[in-house]
Each structure stands twice: as structure tokens, then as C-alpha cells.
Amino acid sequence: MKRIAILGSTGSIGVNCLQVIQRYPERFRVMALAGGRNVNLLAEQVMQFKPEVVSVRDKDSKTQLKKLLAGYDIEMLQGEQGLVKVATMPTVDLLVSAVVGVVGLRPAIEAVKCGKALALANKETLVAAGRIMMDMAKEHGSAILPIDSEHSAVFQCIHGRDRAEIQKIILTASGGPFCHRKDLESITPDDALRHPTWNMGAKITIDSATLMNKGLEVIEAHYLFGIPAEDIQVVVHPQSIIHSMVEFVDGSAMVQLSVPDMKSPIAYALSYPERLEGVIERLNLSSIGSLSFEEPDLERFPCLQLAYDALNSGGTMPAVLNAANEVAVHRFLGKDIGFMDIPRIIKQVMDRHKVIPDPSIENIFVVTEWGKEMAWKLQ
Ligand code: MG
């Protein structure tokens, strides 16, 4: 029996994760859940999965949850402290981190320090502090298991392989909803929130539209698999059937394919190294017909280039890119700035940052705050 805690249980990854768990009650037990402000759904999840601990974003949400769960015997927590407590519970074997943003960093670090397996959907953890996280995981014997579909694909393709056999990684990108749109300046939040193949939260949907999502994934892949930036390529593949590929030194490549359903990488991370039966719909290639590929346009989508630039600068720069992006996306969703202002603001913040080459975790938190502050100020 694997004992699981989920950070971000009411988001799209969290909900999918609980659906997988629900199908395999003999394999998994939910020990703790942490949600944001969707307390109604969180209360339902608590009643269904009966965890020992539940955590919410703030005091108001806690008051509401208490009312919904009146008479229920459960420990209730809140805020970052709550996330850390959930992440480090002695009875938990595997932590699923599916919160959005850099708020996931502290609990992920603490979980790894306790030697827990970490199933990571929160990209920002590895983007902001990739080297520190990977070193720490090694030191404490903690496995980091990717939930992102691309990284899960790479993880599956290289399973049992030696690093020396790998030539490069090719991450696939759906291209987002604006792949072929001419006028990018006039895009509104409503336009951007309609994603063609994946149904996700607002932040990641905007990141997909700007291609920053792919940029963050390039950075994540670099740290997770130890592959240099120049050997990580991106190819646009609108059908989202091939989730990524690995090319080996002999020119042979391996790909991982499935229908686009997040339950697939979630189930693999939960059950690794085993595979669960009947998690997603079967792939029917003849009904799909054809798969297509094209080069990403780095001039029209500068966010992807900025991510490569941040990775090449190294040190604290990816954390700054990530912090500036979080704020820029927030401002775009609030209609404070335009779609193409997102990369403009991120670039300005990066230009102003003096890189700390070998940062401590405290450095990462400080530059993250600085990057956010700058991104709020700039126009
Ligand atoms: Mg992805």
C-alpha cells in the first residue's frame, strides 16, 4: 500500500490523480490533501478519501471548510506551513506536488529532505531550483518522478538506459491555440484560455499559448535528465499524441505515444516502476490518421527563446524568468498588460538581474521575490 499526499488536490492534476487512486484502492491510500480556495470540492474529496490531514490556502477558507466538515475528525491546516506539514508527514511515502507556481518549492524541498518520493507536476520547483533539488534528492535517496506528460515520456523512453547512450531529447509542443495566428498583440485572456488539446488551469494554459510552458519544460528536462540545453529540442506536434522523444547516439529514436490524457503520466508516477491496467483510453492510430510536426517560431513566440537564454545564463536566472513570468501572466489575465507584453516584461526583468552562479535555496527565494516585484513595476 502506497501512502500518498497531494498538494493541489482540487486542480486539474489533483482531480485526475484522485480518479486514478480511486480505481486502485488496494494500492493507494490518501493520507493528506491540500487545496486552494475551492473548499466545496475539497470537502467532497475529504469525505470520499478520508485523509488524516487537510490544508487550505488561508484562514477564510479554513473557516468555510470547518463548517462543511462539521463533526468530522480531521486535522486542518492552512497556508505554506500547512503545505510543508502535509509534505513531510511521517506516514506519507509519496508526495504529489500539483500546486501552481513557486509556492510549491518549499514543501517539495522539505519532502525530499525527508527522503519521500516526489511526483512532480509543479514545474516551477525544478525551474527555480533544479540543481539544488536534484542534488538534495540524491543525498536523501528521494526519487523525483515527473508528472508532466513530456518528461514522463522521456523518463519512460530512457528507462534502463545509460546516460552515455543519449544524444538528445526532443520535447513535443502542441503549439497552443495561436500557432498560426498572425496578430499576436491583440490576443485577449479569453482567446488564450481556450486550449485545443489539453484542459488545464489558467496559468498553464496561458503559458502554453506563449510557449513559455515549453520553455519551462526545457529547463525542467535539463535538470531532471542532466542533458545540456543545446541537446534539448522542441518540435511542434499539434495532435499531442507523441509526448516526447529521445534520440540515442546511434541515430535511433524512441518515442512515447498515448491519447492526450494526464491520467497516463500520473498513473506511471504513482505506480512506478510498475504499470497500472486500464488507466486511459487505448490509442487508435488509424483513426488519428496522421501526425504532423513543425519547427517552433522563436521570433513570434519569444518566451521559448527567453527560457533557453535563462538556462544558458544558469544560476539564479531560471528562477528570475519563472518569477517574472508568474507575475506577467497574472497581469495579462487581469487585463493590465497585453499578450506580447508578457515576454517584453520578462526580458526586461532578466536584463536587470545579476546572476548568482551557484545559488543557495535562500538566494532562490530572494531573487524570486525580486523578480516578482520588478515584473509588477515594469510596463
Ligand atoms: Mg507538459
GROMACS .gro file of C-alpha atoms and ligand atoms in nm:
model
  380
    1MET     CA    1   0.000   0.000   0.000
    2LYS     CA    2   0.148   0.333  -0.107
    3ARG     CA    3   0.053   0.620   0.121
    4ILE     CA    4   0.001   0.944  -0.070
    5ALA     CA    5  -0.032   1.316  -0.002
    6ILE     CA    6  -0.146   1.560  -0.269
    7LEU     CA    7  -0.070   1.930  -0.284
    8GLY     CA    8  -0.320   2.098  -0.515
    9SER     CA    9  -0.586   1.827  -0.495
   10THR     CA   10  -0.864   2.048  -0.636
   11GLY     CA   11  -0.675   2.149  -0.952
   12SER     CA   12  -0.691   1.952  -1.278
   13ILE     CA   13  -0.388   1.732  -1.196
   14GLY     CA   14  -0.511   1.675  -0.839
   15VAL     CA   15  -0.857   1.571  -0.956
   16ASN     CA   16  -0.713   1.334  -1.218
   17CYS     CA   17  -0.476   1.193  -0.958
   18LEU     CA   18  -0.764   1.114  -0.722
   19GLN     CA   19  -0.951   0.947  -1.009
   20VAL     CA   20  -0.654   0.714  -1.062
   21ILE     CA   21  -0.627   0.646  -0.688
   22GLN     CA   22  -0.999   0.574  -0.664
   23ARG     CA   23  -0.966   0.293  -0.921
   24TYR     CA   24  -0.693   0.120  -0.720
   25PRO     CA   25  -0.800   0.124  -0.354
   26GLU     CA   26  -0.585  -0.183  -0.285
   27ARG     CA   27  -0.270   0.000  -0.397
   28PHE     CA   28  -0.307   0.357  -0.272
   29ARG     CA   29  -0.424   0.532   0.042
   30VAL     CA   30  -0.470   0.911   0.061
   31MET     CA   31  -0.313   1.040   0.383
   32ALA     CA   32  -0.340   1.417   0.326
   33LEU     CA   33  -0.487   1.669   0.084
   34ALA     CA   34  -0.405   2.035   0.033
   35GLY     CA   35  -0.627   2.256  -0.178
   36GLY     CA   36  -0.658   2.625  -0.256
   37ARG     CA   37  -0.982   2.814  -0.219
   38ASN     CA   38  -1.220   2.560  -0.375
   39VAL     CA   39  -1.335   2.439  -0.035
   40ASN     CA   40  -1.654   2.275  -0.159
   41LEU     CA   41  -1.463   2.033  -0.378
   42LEU     CA   42  -1.200   1.987  -0.108
   43ALA     CA   43  -1.471   1.893   0.144
   44GLU     CA   44  -1.613   1.637  -0.101
   45GLN     CA   45  -1.267   1.491  -0.151
   46VAL     CA   46  -1.213   1.467   0.225
   47MET     CA   47  -1.542   1.282   0.269
   48GLN     CA   48  -1.462   1.043  -0.012
   49PHE     CA   49  -1.094   0.969   0.054
   50LYS     CA   50  -1.085   1.017   0.431
   51PRO     CA   51  -0.733   1.162   0.473
   52GLU     CA   52  -0.593   1.230   0.820
   53VAL     CA   53  -0.492   1.588   0.741
   54VAL     CA   54  -0.628   1.861   0.514
   55SER     CA   55  -0.478   2.200   0.436
   56VAL     CA   56  -0.624   2.510   0.272
   57ARG     CA   57  -0.484   2.837   0.141
   58ASP     CA   58  -0.594   3.081   0.410
   59LYS     CA   59  -0.792   3.142   0.727
   60ASP     CA   60  -1.119   3.224   0.548
   61SER     CA   61  -1.107   2.900   0.352
   62LYS     CA   62  -1.035   2.712   0.674
   63THR     CA   63  -1.340   2.863   0.844
   64GLN     CA   64  -1.558   2.761   0.549
   65LEU     CA   65  -1.410   2.411   0.536
   66LYS     CA   66  -1.470   2.368   0.909
   67LYS     CA   67  -1.838   2.442   0.855
   68LEU     CA   68  -1.861   2.197   0.565
   69LEU     CA   69  -1.685   1.926   0.765
   70ALA     CA   70  -1.856   1.990   1.099
   71GLY     CA   71  -1.832   1.687   1.324
   72TYR     CA   72  -1.560   1.535   1.108
   73ASP     CA   73  -1.245   1.416   1.285
   74ILE     CA   74  -0.961   1.562   1.078
   75GLU     CA   75  -0.661   1.786   1.137
   76MET     CA   76  -0.699   2.117   0.946
   77LEU     CA   77  -0.406   2.335   0.845
   78GLN     CA   78  -0.352   2.644   0.633
   79GLY     CA   79  -0.101   2.837   0.422
   80GLU     CA   80   0.259   2.748   0.345
   81GLN     CA   81   0.302   2.591   0.688
   82GLY     CA   82   0.013   2.359   0.607
   83LEU     CA   83   0.171   2.260   0.275
   84VAL     CA   84   0.503   2.182   0.446
   85LYS     CA   85   0.333   1.979   0.719
   86VAL     CA   86   0.143   1.777   0.457
   87ALA     CA   87   0.462   1.729   0.254
   88THR     CA   88   0.657   1.594   0.550
   89MET     CA   89   0.403   1.373   0.727
   90PRO     CA   90   0.590   1.065   0.855
   91THR     CA   91   0.311   0.835   0.732
   92VAL     CA   92   0.342   0.955   0.369
   93ASP     CA   93   0.552   0.760   0.114
   94LEU     CA   94   0.488   0.970  -0.194
   95LEU     CA   95   0.406   1.338  -0.232
   96VAL     CA   96   0.224   1.459  -0.542
   97SER     CA   97   0.302   1.827  -0.593
   98ALA     CA   98   0.042   1.973  -0.825
   99VAL     CA   99   0.017   2.326  -0.692
  100VAL     CA  100   0.076   2.611  -0.935
  101GLY     CA  101   0.374   2.839  -0.904
  102VAL     CA  102   0.680   2.881  -0.690
  103VAL     CA  103   0.470   2.824  -0.377
  104GLY     CA  104   0.541   2.455  -0.443
  105LEU     CA  105   0.914   2.493  -0.386
  106ARG     CA  106   0.941   2.492  -0.005
  107PRO     CA  107   0.717   2.187   0.053
  108ALA     CA  108   0.897   1.996  -0.226
  109ILE     CA  109   1.235   2.066  -0.065
  110GLU     CA  110   1.114   1.955   0.277
  111ALA     CA  111   0.962   1.634   0.135
  112VAL     CA  112   1.286   1.546  -0.044
  113LYS     CA  113   1.483   1.613   0.276
  114CYS     CA  114   1.263   1.351   0.444
  115GLY     CA  115   1.353   1.105   0.166
  116LYS     CA  116   0.998   1.089   0.025
  117ALA     CA  117   0.929   1.009  -0.338
  118LEU     CA  118   0.817   1.325  -0.515
  119ALA     CA  119   0.577   1.306  -0.809
  120LEU     CA  120   0.618   1.646  -0.963
  121ALA     CA  121   0.358   1.826  -1.171
  122ASN     CA  122   0.466   2.165  -1.035
  123LYS     CA  123   0.717   2.281  -1.298
  124GLU     CA  124   0.835   2.581  -1.103
  125THR     CA  125   1.012   2.365  -0.843
  126LEU     CA  126   1.271   2.237  -1.089
  127VAL     CA  127   1.279   2.556  -1.296
  128ALA     CA  128   1.362   2.774  -0.997
  129ALA     CA  129   1.586   2.535  -0.805
  130GLY     CA  130   1.664   2.243  -1.036
  131ARG     CA  131   2.024   2.181  -0.938
  132ILE     CA  132   1.955   2.214  -0.564
  133MET     CA  133   1.655   1.982  -0.585
  134MET     CA  134   1.839   1.713  -0.783
  135ASP     CA  135   2.143   1.725  -0.551
  136MET     CA  136   1.919   1.704  -0.248
  137ALA     CA  137   1.721   1.413  -0.392
  138LYS     CA  138   2.046   1.225  -0.449
  139GLU     CA  139   2.170   1.298  -0.099
  140HIS     CA  140   1.847   1.187   0.070
  141GLY     CA  141   1.768   0.893  -0.161
  142SER     CA  142   1.446   1.053  -0.280
  143ALA     CA  143   1.304   0.967  -0.625
  144ILE     CA  144   1.176   1.256  -0.837
  145LEU     CA  145   0.908   1.125  -1.072
  146PRO     CA  146   0.780   1.357  -1.345
  147ILE     CA  147   0.407   1.401  -1.398
  148ASP     CA  148   0.440   1.644  -1.687
  149SER     CA  149   0.348   1.440  -1.997
  150GLU     CA  150   0.668   1.531  -2.186
  151HIS     CA  151   0.901   1.444  -1.901
  152SER     CA  152   0.712   1.128  -1.826
  153ALA     CA  153   0.759   1.034  -2.194
  154VAL     CA  154   1.135   1.095  -2.175
  155PHE     CA  155   1.152   0.913  -1.841
  156GLN     CA  156   0.980   0.611  -1.998
  157CYS     CA  157   1.199   0.618  -2.312
  158ILE     CA  158   1.525   0.627  -2.116
  159HIS     CA  159   1.418   0.373  -1.855
  160GLY     CA  160   1.708   0.134  -1.803
  161ARG     CA  161   1.935   0.329  -2.040
  162ASP     CA  162   2.275   0.471  -1.970
  163ARG     CA  163   2.325   0.849  -1.988
  164ALA     CA  164   2.613   0.795  -2.237
  165GLU     CA  165   2.368   0.640  -2.488
  166ILE     CA  166   2.154   0.953  -2.509
  167GLN     CA  167   2.226   1.207  -2.782
  168LYS     CA  168   1.936   1.443  -2.732
  169ILE     CA  169   1.584   1.495  -2.608
  170ILE     CA  170   1.307   1.625  -2.831
  171LEU     CA  171   1.011   1.771  -2.644
  172THR     CA  172   0.684   1.794  -2.832
  173ALA     CA  173   0.463   2.102  -2.804
  174SER     CA  174   0.101   2.132  -2.909
  175GLY     CA  175   0.187   2.481  -3.029
  176GLY     CA  176  -0.100   2.628  -2.830
  177PRO     CA  177  -0.405   2.798  -2.981
  178PHE     CA  178  -0.211   3.069  -3.169
  179CYS     CA  179   0.043   2.864  -3.356
  180HIS     CA  180  -0.057   3.014  -3.693
  181ARG     CA  181  -0.224   3.336  -3.585
  182LYS     CA  182  -0.073   3.648  -3.741
  183ASP     CA  183  -0.172   3.920  -3.496
  184LEU     CA  184  -0.048   3.816  -3.154
  185GLU     CA  185  -0.068   4.163  -2.995
  186SER     CA  186  -0.449   4.168  -2.985
  187ILE     CA  187  -0.496   3.833  -2.807
  188THR     CA  188  -0.726   3.860  -2.504
  189PRO     CA  189  -0.728   3.637  -2.192
  190ASP     CA  190  -1.049   3.474  -2.318
  191ASP     CA  191  -0.884   3.383  -2.652
  192ALA     CA  192  -0.583   3.243  -2.470
  193LEU     CA  193  -0.780   3.035  -2.221
  194ARG     CA  194  -0.916   2.812  -2.498
  195HIS     CA  195  -0.657   2.538  -2.546
  196PRO     CA  196  -0.701   2.296  -2.838
  197THR     CA  197  -0.590   1.965  -2.682
  198TRP     CA  198  -0.538   1.992  -2.306
  199ASN     CA  199  -0.785   2.107  -2.043
  200MET     CA  200  -0.580   2.278  -1.770
  201GLY     CA  201  -0.572   2.561  -1.516
  202ALA     CA  202  -0.543   2.927  -1.624
  203LYS     CA  203  -0.171   2.982  -1.556
  204ILE     CA  204  -0.053   2.679  -1.754
  205THR     CA  205  -0.299   2.749  -2.036
  206ILE     CA  206  -0.153   3.098  -2.082
  207ASP     CA  207   0.197   2.951  -2.056
  208SER     CA  208   0.100   2.710  -2.335
  209ALA     CA  209  -0.024   2.996  -2.551
  210THR     CA  210   0.301   3.193  -2.512
  211LEU     CA  211   0.514   2.873  -2.541
  212MET     CA  212   0.664   2.961  -2.202
  213ASN     CA  213   0.522   2.630  -2.085
  214LYS     CA  214   0.758   2.457  -2.328
  215GLY     CA  215   1.039   2.685  -2.218
  216LEU     CA  216   0.986   2.587  -1.855
  217GLU     CA  217   0.979   2.223  -1.967
  218VAL     CA  218   1.314   2.263  -2.144
  219ILE     CA  219   1.465   2.391  -1.819
  220GLU     CA  220   1.298   2.116  -1.619
  221ALA     CA  221   1.426   1.850  -1.863
  222HIS     CA  222   1.778   1.987  -1.834
  223TYR     CA  223   1.787   1.937  -1.457
  224LEU     CA  224   1.582   1.620  -1.444
  225PHE     CA  225   1.782   1.428  -1.706
  226GLY     CA  226   2.116   1.608  -1.695
  227ILE     CA  227   2.106   1.699  -2.066
  228PRO     CA  228   2.267   2.027  -2.180
  229ALA     CA  229   2.040   2.299  -2.327
  230GLU     CA  230   2.179   2.256  -2.680
  231ASP     CA  231   2.072   1.891  -2.679
  232ILE     CA  232   1.713   1.966  -2.586
  233GLN     CA  233   1.498   2.047  -2.887
  234VAL     CA  234   1.134   2.142  -2.922
  235VAL     CA  235   0.912   2.034  -3.209
  236VAL     CA  236   0.552   2.146  -3.257
  237HIS     CA  237   0.319   1.848  -3.284
  238PRO     CA  238  -0.042   1.972  -3.277
  239GLN     CA  239  -0.210   1.633  -3.220
  240SER     CA  240  -0.035   1.581  -2.881
  241ILE     CA  241  -0.009   1.205  -2.940
  242ILE     CA  242   0.369   1.174  -2.924
  243HIS     CA  243   0.453   1.313  -2.580
  244SER     CA  244   0.827   1.344  -2.642
  245MET     CA  245   1.121   1.152  -2.780
  246VAL     CA  246   1.477   1.056  -2.706
  247GLU     CA  247   1.743   1.022  -2.972
  248PHE     CA  248   2.031   0.786  -2.899
  249VAL     CA  249   2.391   0.817  -3.016
  250ASP     CA  250   2.337   0.565  -3.298
  251GLY     CA  251   2.064   0.785  -3.454
  252SER     CA  252   1.781   0.564  -3.336
  253ALA     CA  253   1.499   0.745  -3.154
  254MET     CA  254   1.236   0.625  -2.909
  255VAL     CA  255   0.902   0.796  -2.865
  256GLN     CA  256   0.619   0.753  -2.620
  257LEU     CA  257   0.265   0.781  -2.755
  258SER     CA  258  -0.079   0.779  -2.599
  259VAL     CA  259  -0.407   0.966  -2.619
  260PRO     CA  260  -0.363   1.307  -2.453
  261ASP     CA  261  -0.485   1.226  -2.103
  262MET     CA  262  -0.295   1.336  -1.793
  263LYS     CA  263  -0.404   1.022  -1.611
  264SER     CA  264  -0.135   0.839  -1.808
  265PRO     CA  265   0.173   1.020  -1.667
  266ILE     CA  266   0.002   1.049  -1.326
  267ALA     CA  267  -0.056   0.673  -1.306
  268TYR     CA  268   0.301   0.599  -1.413
  269ALA     CA  269   0.441   0.830  -1.144
  270LEU     CA  270   0.213   0.679  -0.877
  271SER     CA  271   0.286   0.316  -0.962
  272TYR     CA  272   0.645   0.344  -1.093
  273PRO     CA  273   0.818   0.116  -1.183
  274GLU     CA  274   0.500  -0.086  -1.239
  275ARG     CA  275   0.224  -0.005  -1.483
  276LEU     CA  276  -0.146   0.005  -1.400
  277GLU     CA  277  -0.406  -0.151  -1.625
  278GLY     CA  278  -0.688   0.034  -1.795
  279VAL     CA  279  -0.593   0.387  -1.693
  280ILE     CA  280  -0.671   0.566  -2.018
  281GLU     CA  281  -0.842   0.508  -2.350
  282ARG     CA  282  -0.644   0.297  -2.597
  283LEU     CA  283  -0.465   0.463  -2.882
  284ASN     CA  284  -0.617   0.405  -3.225
  285LEU     CA  285  -0.361   0.525  -3.478
  286SER     CA  286  -0.567   0.460  -3.789
  287SER     CA  287  -0.849   0.676  -3.655
  288ILE     CA  288  -0.598   0.955  -3.585
  289GLY     CA  289  -0.474   0.920  -3.944
  290SER     CA  290  -0.166   1.138  -3.946
  291LEU     CA  291   0.077   1.303  -3.710
  292SER     CA  292   0.241   1.629  -3.811
  293PHE     CA  293   0.547   1.821  -3.695
  294GLU     CA  294   0.690   2.167  -3.745
  295GLU     CA  295   0.960   2.395  -3.610
  296PRO     CA  296   0.858   2.632  -3.330
  297ASP     CA  297   0.877   3.001  -3.430
  298LEU     CA  298   1.104   3.157  -3.170
  299GLU     CA  299   1.063   3.507  -3.312
  300ARG     CA  300   0.685   3.509  -3.284
  301PHE     CA  301   0.698   3.326  -2.950
  302PRO     CA  302   0.994   3.487  -2.771
  303CYS     CA  303   0.914   3.320  -2.437
  304LEU     CA  304   1.066   2.992  -2.555
  305GLN     CA  305   1.386   3.171  -2.655
  306LEU     CA  306   1.392   3.353  -2.318
  307ALA     CA  307   1.380   3.017  -2.141
  308TYR     CA  308   1.680   2.891  -2.340
  309ASP     CA  309   1.858   3.221  -2.260
  310ALA     CA  310   1.783   3.177  -1.888
  311LEU     CA  311   1.913   2.820  -1.894
  312ASN     CA  312   2.231   2.932  -2.070
  313SER     CA  313   2.284   3.210  -1.815
  314GLY     CA  314   2.233   2.947  -1.542
  315GLY     CA  315   2.248   3.012  -1.167
  316THR     CA  316   1.955   3.221  -1.048
  317MET     CA  317   1.835   3.328  -1.396
  318PRO     CA  318   1.576   3.049  -1.447
  319ALA     CA  319   1.423   3.140  -1.107
  320VAL     CA  320   1.400   3.504  -1.217
  321LEU     CA  321   1.247   3.408  -1.552
  322ASN     CA  322   0.993   3.198  -1.368
  323ALA     CA  323   0.907   3.469  -1.114
  324ALA     CA  324   0.869   3.738  -1.382
  325ASN     CA  325   0.653   3.504  -1.590
  326GLU     CA  326   0.421   3.430  -1.298
  327VAL     CA  327   0.353   3.799  -1.246
  328ALA     CA  328   0.331   3.883  -1.617
  329VAL     CA  329   0.072   3.606  -1.671
  330HIS     CA  330  -0.121   3.730  -1.369
  331ARG     CA  331  -0.119   4.084  -1.509
  332PHE     CA  332  -0.229   3.963  -1.853
  333LEU     CA  333  -0.519   3.767  -1.702
  334GLY     CA  334  -0.617   4.083  -1.513
  335LYS     CA  335  -0.612   4.276  -1.845
  336ASP     CA  336  -0.340   4.505  -1.710
  337ILE     CA  337  -0.097   4.420  -1.994
  338GLY     CA  338  -0.124   4.273  -2.345
  339PHE     CA  339  -0.029   3.924  -2.461
  340MET     CA  340   0.303   4.026  -2.616
  341ASP     CA  341   0.390   4.233  -2.308
  342ILE     CA  342   0.443   3.903  -2.126
  343PRO     CA  343   0.778   3.831  -2.300
  344ARG     CA  344   0.869   4.203  -2.300
  345ILE     CA  345   0.836   4.228  -1.924
  346ILE     CA  346   1.018   3.901  -1.861
  347LYS     CA  347   1.306   4.013  -2.082
  348GLN     CA  348   1.335   4.347  -1.904
  349VAL     CA  349   1.345   4.176  -1.565
  350MET     CA  350   1.609   3.929  -1.689
  351ASP     CA  351   1.819   4.213  -1.833
  352ARG     CA  352   1.824   4.378  -1.491
  353HIS     CA  353   1.922   4.065  -1.300
  354LYS     CA  354   2.278   3.999  -1.190
  355VAL     CA  355   2.313   3.620  -1.191
  356ILE     CA  356   2.429   3.439  -0.878
  357PRO     CA  357   2.617   3.144  -1.034
  358ASP     CA  358   2.585   2.876  -0.765
  359PRO     CA  359   2.284   2.982  -0.561
  360SER     CA  360   2.166   2.859  -0.222
  361ILE     CA  361   1.799   2.790  -0.169
  362GLU     CA  362   1.772   3.120   0.022
  363ASN     CA  363   1.920   3.301  -0.283
  364ILE     CA  364   1.647   3.141  -0.494
  365PHE     CA  365   1.373   3.272  -0.263
  366VAL     CA  366   1.527   3.621  -0.257
  367VAL     CA  367   1.566   3.653  -0.638
  368THR     CA  368   1.217   3.512  -0.685
  369GLU     CA  369   1.071   3.791  -0.470
  370TRP     CA  370   1.289   4.045  -0.651
  371GLY     CA  371   1.182   3.914  -0.993
  372LYS     CA  372   0.815   3.933  -0.898
  373GLU     CA  373   0.850   4.284  -0.764
  374MET     CA  374   1.024   4.404  -1.080
  375ALA     CA  375   0.764   4.239  -1.302
  376TRP     CA  376   0.489   4.428  -1.118
  377LYS     CA  377   0.668   4.762  -1.164
  378LEU     CA  378   0.764   4.745  -1.531
  379GLN     CA  379   0.542   4.849  -1.820
  380MG      MG  380   0.363   1.941  -2.048
   0.00000   0.00000   0.00000
